[in-house]
Amino acid sequence: MISLTKTLTKVTFKKKETWLFLVFCAVPLLLIVGDLLGSNFIQLNAMGNKISFIDFFNAVLSLQYKITLPIMSLIFLISSAIHDEIKNGVLFLYKDMSRSKILNSKLLTFITILFNYIVLLFITCLITYYTDLRTKSYTTGKFWGSLAANQDAIVGILSLVCLMAIVIFLSTAISLNLSNGFTLLIGTVFAVLSTTLSQVKNIKYIFPNSYANDLQKYGFNNALLVMLGVTITYLVIIYFYSLFRFKHLEY
Amino acid sequence: MSEILKISSLSKKYRKNSFYSLKDVNITINDGDIIGLIGKNGAGKSTFLKLITKAISPTSGAIEYKGQNIHKANNVLEPFGIMIETVFLPYLSVIDNLNFYLEIHNKTEYKNNIKNTLNLVGLWAHRNRKPADFSFGMKQRLALAIALVTEPSFLILDEPFVGLDPIGISNLIDILKQWASKRQVTMIISSHQLEELESLCTRYIFIDQGKLRKAFNKSITLMEISTTQLSDDLINNLKQFGNTVEYNAKNQKIVISKDISQKELNSLLLILTQAQVINSISNNNSQLKGFFDTEKR
């Protein structure tokens, strides 16, 4: 499976859809461009406490998730890698390789691409923060902030990574049966709902990011545990559904 | 020849249909057979091939490859080369497509075959191009290259001649014939191009309306000569040609095998002409065409 994952990852990086997703990692660099041009087209403000790098990274990741464009391009990549390959008979190339091996390798490939996205975004944020923002009045110029702020940022970042992982699994499951349009629609709706409903009483508990919003209430360790527990529950249910569908797929 | 593929009571009913696309097909394929799969459009040929390649599951029945039920294990089709649809990854170049195929099956030792295989299908010059903007024929050839690159011992080809020019067809037939004899490759070839099938196949399976109507061996008859009553001397004279010439006194027909040499054929025709016993000569070049003509009636 490792060998198959390596090959699939290698070829997936040759798809335009992958680079369409990864190009969003360059967004933080626009702050530098804006400053160089003396333009106000992107501005940051911090209320109260100044922001450390980890706060900044959390804010950028959160913004990227909320604007949904990167998520949509990720969903599009997944549906093209799953649904289009089924529709076009590309599964014939795999002959009768274990379907679970193929599915697992594809999921690992998407997780790898997400990991690359996080790392690249981290790097561009580092560049932006330390070359440009560090001199601003609303930044501390330091990597870490106060303990509370760090915990808030870490839980925030992890909750967004969890949400993206859920989107990957969900998009994979949907694209086994439905067209690219439906996959994009349902995946995007989930992403939007996870942002808006995570503030709504009672409903919010089904979304992992709501526990990051209530960090004060749960405490750092408990918030992490519950958040991971909710995420794993989603992933396990969706995974076994996907596996069942894929094993019985006819093309 | 040993039995290699055994198909027992194979049936397939798609969920959306009320009828069976394939019903109760029973056939055994031996090692080294080259099977021509023939039938009208919608007869069930593709369903048959998809069941063997496990793209779909049977509603009932079983397919055994070397004694193993193929639907009960993975990687049974490892020695197979499959070309059912024109499949490739459009965002990879030709050569990268073949590399991809070899890597996912852990058969990188066959990377040395890539050049020869692409030369065979006439795509070596286009190896660095992406197939997305290829003509249909070129896409077909890429799919064929993928099927052939690992030197499979069992080939499943669905319309392999479509898209090839006459030289390409001739080359492919030569290679497949060579593989069949030297490497004991077993093949199932579905095609509407009857002449090409006849030059290759040893057996035929005719599928019609989801059922296996007929399975028959390749005819070895070159021609049939309808004659008047032959004298005993003439009948004895025919014995010099051995098994290549057979006289049926009941039908008053002389059946000449394709194995007859040119010299013997001319000698035979000279004897019959001099004896003035020939009524008519029928050319049996196209067994399949004749078969379809019979089916039409």
PDB file of N, CA and C in Angstrom, chain B residues 102-155:
ATOM      1  N   LEU B 102       3.009   0.218 -14.631  1.00  0.00           N
ATOM      2  CA  LEU B 102       4.009  -0.727 -14.131  1.00  0.00           C
ATOM      3  C   LEU B 102       4.263  -0.535 -12.636  1.00  0.00           C
ATOM      4  N   GLU B 103       4.256   0.707 -12.193  1.00  0.00           N
ATOM      5  CA  GLU B 103       4.531   0.973 -10.772  1.00  0.00           C
ATOM      6  C   GLU B 103       3.396   0.515  -9.863  1.00  0.00           C
ATOM      7  N   ILE B 104       2.163   0.743 -10.285  1.00  0.00           N
ATOM      8  CA  ILE B 104       1.066   0.353  -9.388  1.00  0.00           C
ATOM      9  C   ILE B 104       0.957  -1.167  -9.266  1.00  0.00           C
ATOM     10  N   HIS B 105       1.473  -1.868 -10.267  1.00  0.00           N
ATOM     11  CA  HIS B 105       1.459  -3.333 -10.210  1.00  0.00           C
ATOM     12  C   HIS B 105       2.806  -3.914  -9.814  1.00  0.00           C
ATOM     13  N   ASN B 106       3.702  -3.046  -9.341  1.00  0.00           N
ATOM     14  CA  ASN B 106       5.055  -3.495  -8.937  1.00  0.00           C
ATOM     15  C   ASN B 106       5.726  -4.320 -10.024  1.00  0.00           C
ATOM     16  N   LYS B 107       5.651  -3.848 -11.254  1.00  0.00           N
ATOM     17  CA  LYS B 107       6.267  -4.562 -12.365  1.00  0.00           C
ATOM     18  C   LYS B 107       7.260  -3.647 -13.077  1.00  0.00           C
ATOM     19  N   THR B 108       8.058  -2.956 -12.310  1.00  0.00           N
ATOM     20  CA  THR B 108       8.989  -2.001 -12.896  1.00  0.00           C
ATOM     21  C   THR B 108      10.077  -2.691 -13.711  1.00  0.00           C
ATOM     22  N   GLU B 109      10.211  -4.017 -13.555  1.00  0.00           N
ATOM     23  CA  GLU B 109      11.211  -4.728 -14.367  1.00  0.00           C
ATOM     24  C   GLU B 109      10.841  -4.694 -15.849  1.00  0.00           C
ATOM     25  N   TYR B 110       9.580  -4.389 -16.141  1.00  0.00           N
ATOM     26  CA  TYR B 110       9.138  -4.332 -17.534  1.00  0.00           C
ATOM     27  C   TYR B 110       9.331  -2.941 -18.158  1.00  0.00           C
ATOM     28  N   LYS B 111       9.977  -2.046 -17.435  1.00  0.00           N
ATOM     29  CA  LYS B 111      10.208  -0.718 -18.008  1.00  0.00           C
ATOM     30  C   LYS B 111      11.050  -0.810 -19.278  1.00  0.00           C
ATOM     31  N   ASN B 112      11.864  -1.856 -19.368  1.00  0.00           N
ATOM     32  CA  ASN B 112      12.661  -2.045 -20.593  1.00  0.00           C
ATOM     33  C   ASN B 112      11.796  -2.380 -21.810  1.00  0.00           C
ATOM     34  N   ASN B 113      10.561  -2.807 -21.545  1.00  0.00           N
ATOM     35  CA  ASN B 113       9.641  -3.167 -22.635  1.00  0.00           C
ATOM     36  C   ASN B 113       8.955  -1.963 -23.253  1.00  0.00           C
ATOM     37  N   ILE B 114       9.037  -0.833 -22.553  1.00  0.00           N
ATOM     38  CA  ILE B 114       8.213   0.317 -22.959  1.00  0.00           C
ATOM     39  C   ILE B 114       8.511   0.738 -24.398  1.00  0.00           C
ATOM     40  N   LYS B 115       9.804   0.845 -24.707  1.00  0.00           N
ATOM     41  CA  LYS B 115      10.152   1.320 -26.057  1.00  0.00           C
ATOM     42  C   LYS B 115       9.623   0.365 -27.129  1.00  0.00           C
ATOM     43  N   ASN B 116       9.856  -0.927 -26.945  1.00  0.00           N
ATOM     44  CA  ASN B 116       9.397  -1.912 -27.938  1.00  0.00           C
ATOM     45  C   ASN B 116       7.882  -1.890 -28.082  1.00  0.00           C
ATOM     46  N   THR B 117       7.212  -1.806 -26.951  1.00  0.00           N
ATOM     47  CA  THR B 117       5.746  -1.814 -26.986  1.00  0.00           C
ATOM     48  C   THR B 117       5.218  -0.564 -27.690  1.00  0.00           C
ATOM     49  N   LEU B 118       5.795   0.569 -27.382  1.00  0.00           N
ATOM     50  CA  LEU B 118       5.328   1.802 -28.034  1.00  0.00           C
ATOM     51  C   LEU B 118       5.669   1.811 -29.527  1.00  0.00           C
ATOM     52  N   ASN B 119       6.785   1.202 -29.884  1.00  0.00           N
ATOM     53  CA  ASN B 119       7.123   1.076 -31.304  1.00  0.00           C
ATOM     54  C   ASN B 119       6.111   0.186 -32.011  1.00  0.00           C
ATOM     55  N   LEU B 120       5.731  -0.881 -31.338  1.00  0.00           N
ATOM     56  CA  LEU B 120       4.756  -1.812 -31.906  1.00  0.00           C
ATOM     57  C   LEU B 120       3.450  -1.103 -32.248  1.00  0.00           C
ATOM     58  N   VAL B 121       2.983  -0.249 -31.348  1.00  0.00           N
ATOM     59  CA  VAL B 121       1.706   0.434 -31.602  1.00  0.00           C
ATOM     60  C   VAL B 121       1.910   1.787 -32.280  1.00  0.00           C
ATOM     61  N   GLY B 122       3.135   2.098 -32.607  1.00  0.00           N
ATOM     62  CA  GLY B 122       3.403   3.323 -33.372  1.00  0.00           C
ATOM     63  C   GLY B 122       3.290   4.596 -32.560  1.00  0.00           C
ATOM     64  N   LEU B 123       3.620   4.514 -31.259  1.00  0.00           N
ATOM     65  CA  LEU B 123       3.501   5.713 -30.420  1.00  0.00           C
ATOM     66  C   LEU B 123       4.829   6.175 -29.829  1.00  0.00           C
ATOM     67  N   TRP B 124       5.910   5.551 -30.203  1.00  0.00           N
ATOM     68  CA  TRP B 124       7.186   5.936 -29.598  1.00  0.00           C
ATOM     69  C   TRP B 124       7.520   7.406 -29.878  1.00  0.00           C
ATOM     70  N   ALA B 125       7.203   7.840 -31.090  1.00  0.00           N
ATOM     71  CA  ALA B 125       7.495   9.235 -31.452  1.00  0.00           C
ATOM     72  C   ALA B 125       6.660  10.220 -30.631  1.00  0.00           C
ATOM     73  N   HIS B 126       5.556   9.727 -30.070  1.00  0.00           N
ATOM     74  CA  HIS B 126       4.657  10.614 -29.311  1.00  0.00           C
ATOM     75  C   HIS B 126       4.744  10.366 -27.816  1.00  0.00           C
ATOM     76  N   ARG B 127       5.818   9.712 -27.364  1.00  0.00           N
ATOM     77  CA  ARG B 127       5.886   9.239 -25.989  1.00  0.00           C
ATOM     78  C   ARG B 127       5.822  10.350 -24.948  1.00  0.00           C
ATOM     79  N   ASN B 128       6.250  11.554 -25.311  1.00  0.00           N
ATOM     80  CA  ASN B 128       6.239  12.642 -24.331  1.00  0.00           C
ATOM     81  C   ASN B 128       5.009  13.524 -24.438  1.00  0.00           C
ATOM     82  N   ARG B 129       4.099  13.135 -25.300  1.00  0.00           N
ATOM     83  CA  ARG B 129       2.858  13.915 -25.438  1.00  0.00           C
ATOM     84  C   ARG B 129       1.788  13.372 -24.503  1.00  0.00           C
ATOM     85  N   LYS B 130       0.883  14.281 -24.120  1.00  0.00           N
ATOM     86  CA  LYS B 130      -0.243  13.832 -23.288  1.00  0.00           C
ATOM     87  C   LYS B 130      -1.366  13.379 -24.215  1.00  0.00           C
ATOM     88  N   PRO B 131      -1.993  12.273 -23.894  1.00  0.00           N
ATOM     89  CA  PRO B 131      -2.968  11.695 -24.822  1.00  0.00           C
ATOM     90  C   PRO B 131      -4.311  12.421 -24.873  1.00  0.00           C
ATOM     91  N   ALA B 132      -4.497  13.422 -24.048  1.00  0.00           N
ATOM     92  CA  ALA B 132      -5.787  14.116 -24.020  1.00  0.00           C
ATOM     93  C   ALA B 132      -6.161  14.675 -25.398  1.00  0.00           C
ATOM     94  N   ASP B 133      -5.154  15.107 -26.183  1.00  0.00           N
ATOM     95  CA  ASP B 133      -5.475  15.665 -27.493  1.00  0.00           C
ATOM     96  C   ASP B 133      -5.130  14.706 -28.636  1.00  0.00           C
ATOM     97  N   PHE B 134      -5.037  13.416 -28.323  1.00  0.00           N
ATOM     98  CA  PHE B 134      -4.806  12.407 -29.362  1.00  0.00           C
ATOM     99  C   PHE B 134      -6.090  12.141 -30.126  1.00  0.00           C
ATOM    100  N   SER B 135      -5.931  11.584 -31.339  1.00  0.00           N
ATOM    101  CA  SER B 135      -7.082  11.064 -32.063  1.00  0.00           C
ATOM    102  C   SER B 135      -7.558   9.796 -31.356  1.00  0.00           C
ATOM    103  N   PHE B 136      -8.767   9.347 -31.721  1.00  0.00           N
ATOM    104  CA  PHE B 136      -9.299   8.133 -31.087  1.00  0.00           C
ATOM    105  C   PHE B 136      -8.370   6.949 -31.321  1.00  0.00           C
ATOM    106  N   GLY B 137      -7.864   6.839 -32.546  1.00  0.00           N
ATOM    107  CA  GLY B 137      -6.983   5.723 -32.888  1.00  0.00           C
ATOM    108  C   GLY B 137      -5.724   5.705 -32.033  1.00  0.00           C
ATOM    109  N   MET B 138      -5.179   6.865 -31.790  1.00  0.00           N
ATOM    110  CA  MET B 138      -3.956   6.947 -30.976  1.00  0.00           C
ATOM    111  C   MET B 138      -4.251   6.589 -29.521  1.00  0.00           C
ATOM    112  N   LYS B 139      -5.420   7.020 -29.044  1.00  0.00           N
ATOM    113  CA  LYS B 139      -5.802   6.672 -27.663  1.00  0.00           C
ATOM    114  C   LYS B 139      -5.967   5.159 -27.538  1.00  0.00           C
ATOM    115  N   GLN B 140      -6.582   4.590 -28.566  1.00  0.00           N
ATOM    116  CA  GLN B 140      -6.771   3.136 -28.597  1.00  0.00           C
ATOM    117  C   GLN B 140      -5.421   2.425 -28.540  1.00  0.00           C
ATOM    118  N   ARG B 141      -4.469   2.943 -29.265  1.00  0.00           N
ATOM    119  CA  ARG B 141      -3.149   2.319 -29.308  1.00  0.00           C
ATOM    120  C   ARG B 141      -2.426   2.436 -27.972  1.00  0.00           C
ATOM    121  N   LEU B 142      -2.646   3.546 -27.280  1.00  0.00           N
ATOM    122  CA  LEU B 142      -2.030   3.684 -25.955  1.00  0.00           C
ATOM    123  C   LEU B 142      -2.614   2.639 -25.002  1.00  0.00           C
ATOM    124  N   ALA B 143      -3.940   2.490 -25.060  1.00  0.00           N
ATOM    125  CA  ALA B 143      -4.598   1.495 -24.200  1.00  0.00           C
ATOM    126  C   ALA B 143      -4.061   0.097 -24.511  1.00  0.00           C
ATOM    127  N   LEU B 144      -3.817  -0.150 -25.788  1.00  0.00           N
ATOM    128  CA  LEU B 144      -3.271  -1.445 -26.209  1.00  0.00           C
ATOM    129  C   LEU B 144      -1.857  -1.631 -25.676  1.00  0.00           C
ATOM    130  N   ALA B 145      -1.070  -0.585 -25.730  1.00  0.00           N
ATOM    131  CA  ALA B 145       0.310  -0.655 -25.220  1.00  0.00           C
ATOM    132  C   ALA B 145       0.315  -0.991 -23.731  1.00  0.00           C
ATOM    133  N   ILE B 146      -0.605  -0.374 -23.001  1.00  0.00           N
ATOM    134  CA  ILE B 146      -0.695  -0.655 -21.560  1.00  0.00           C
ATOM    135  C   ILE B 146      -1.040  -2.127 -21.329  1.00  0.00           C
ATOM    136  N   ALA B 147      -1.914  -2.668 -22.171  1.00  0.00           N
ATOM    137  CA  ALA B 147      -2.309  -4.080 -22.013  1.00  0.00           C
ATOM    138  C   ALA B 147      -1.153  -5.028 -22.322  1.00  0.00           C
ATOM    139  N   LEU B 148      -0.268  -4.606 -23.224  1.00  0.00           N
ATOM    140  CA  LEU B 148       0.774  -5.524 -23.705  1.00  0.00           C
ATOM    141  C   LEU B 148       2.108  -5.404 -22.970  1.00  0.00           C
ATOM    142  N   VAL B 149       2.344  -4.294 -22.303  1.00  0.00           N
ATOM    143  CA  VAL B 149       3.695  -3.976 -21.826  1.00  0.00           C
ATOM    144  C   VAL B 149       4.252  -4.998 -20.817  1.00  0.00           C
ATOM    145  N   THR B 150       3.376  -5.657 -20.056  1.00  0.00           N
ATOM    146  CA  THR B 150       3.883  -6.610 -19.059  1.00  0.00           C
ATOM    147  C   THR B 150       3.941  -8.039 -19.590  1.00  0.00           C
ATOM    148  N   GLU B 151       3.820  -8.188 -20.917  1.00  0.00           N
ATOM    149  CA  GLU B 151       3.891  -9.517 -21.545  1.00  0.00           C
ATOM    150  C   GLU B 151       2.937 -10.494 -20.833  1.00  0.00           C
ATOM    151  N   PRO B 152       1.668 -10.167 -20.847  1.00  0.00           N
ATOM    152  CA  PRO B 152       0.719 -10.998 -20.101  1.00  0.00           C
ATOM    153  C   PRO B 152       0.565 -12.386 -20.717  1.00  0.00           C
ATOM    154  N   SER B 153       0.136 -13.325 -19.902  1.00  0.00           N
ATOM    155  CA  SER B 153      -0.086 -14.668 -20.423  1.00  0.00           C
ATOM    156  C   SER B 153      -1.547 -14.870 -20.799  1.00  0.00           C
ATOM    157  N   PHE B 154      -2.390 -13.902 -20.444  1.00  0.00           N
ATOM    158  CA  PHE B 154      -3.795 -13.965 -20.820  1.00  0.00           C
ATOM    159  C   PHE B 154      -4.200 -12.558 -21.238  1.00  0.00           C
ATOM    160  N   LEU B 155      -4.638 -12.476 -22.490  1.00  0.00           N
ATOM    161  CA  LEU B 155      -5.004 -11.167 -23.029  1.00  0.00           C
ATOM    162  C   LEU B 155      -6.502 -11.079 -23.240  1.00  0.00           C
TER     163      LEU B 155
END
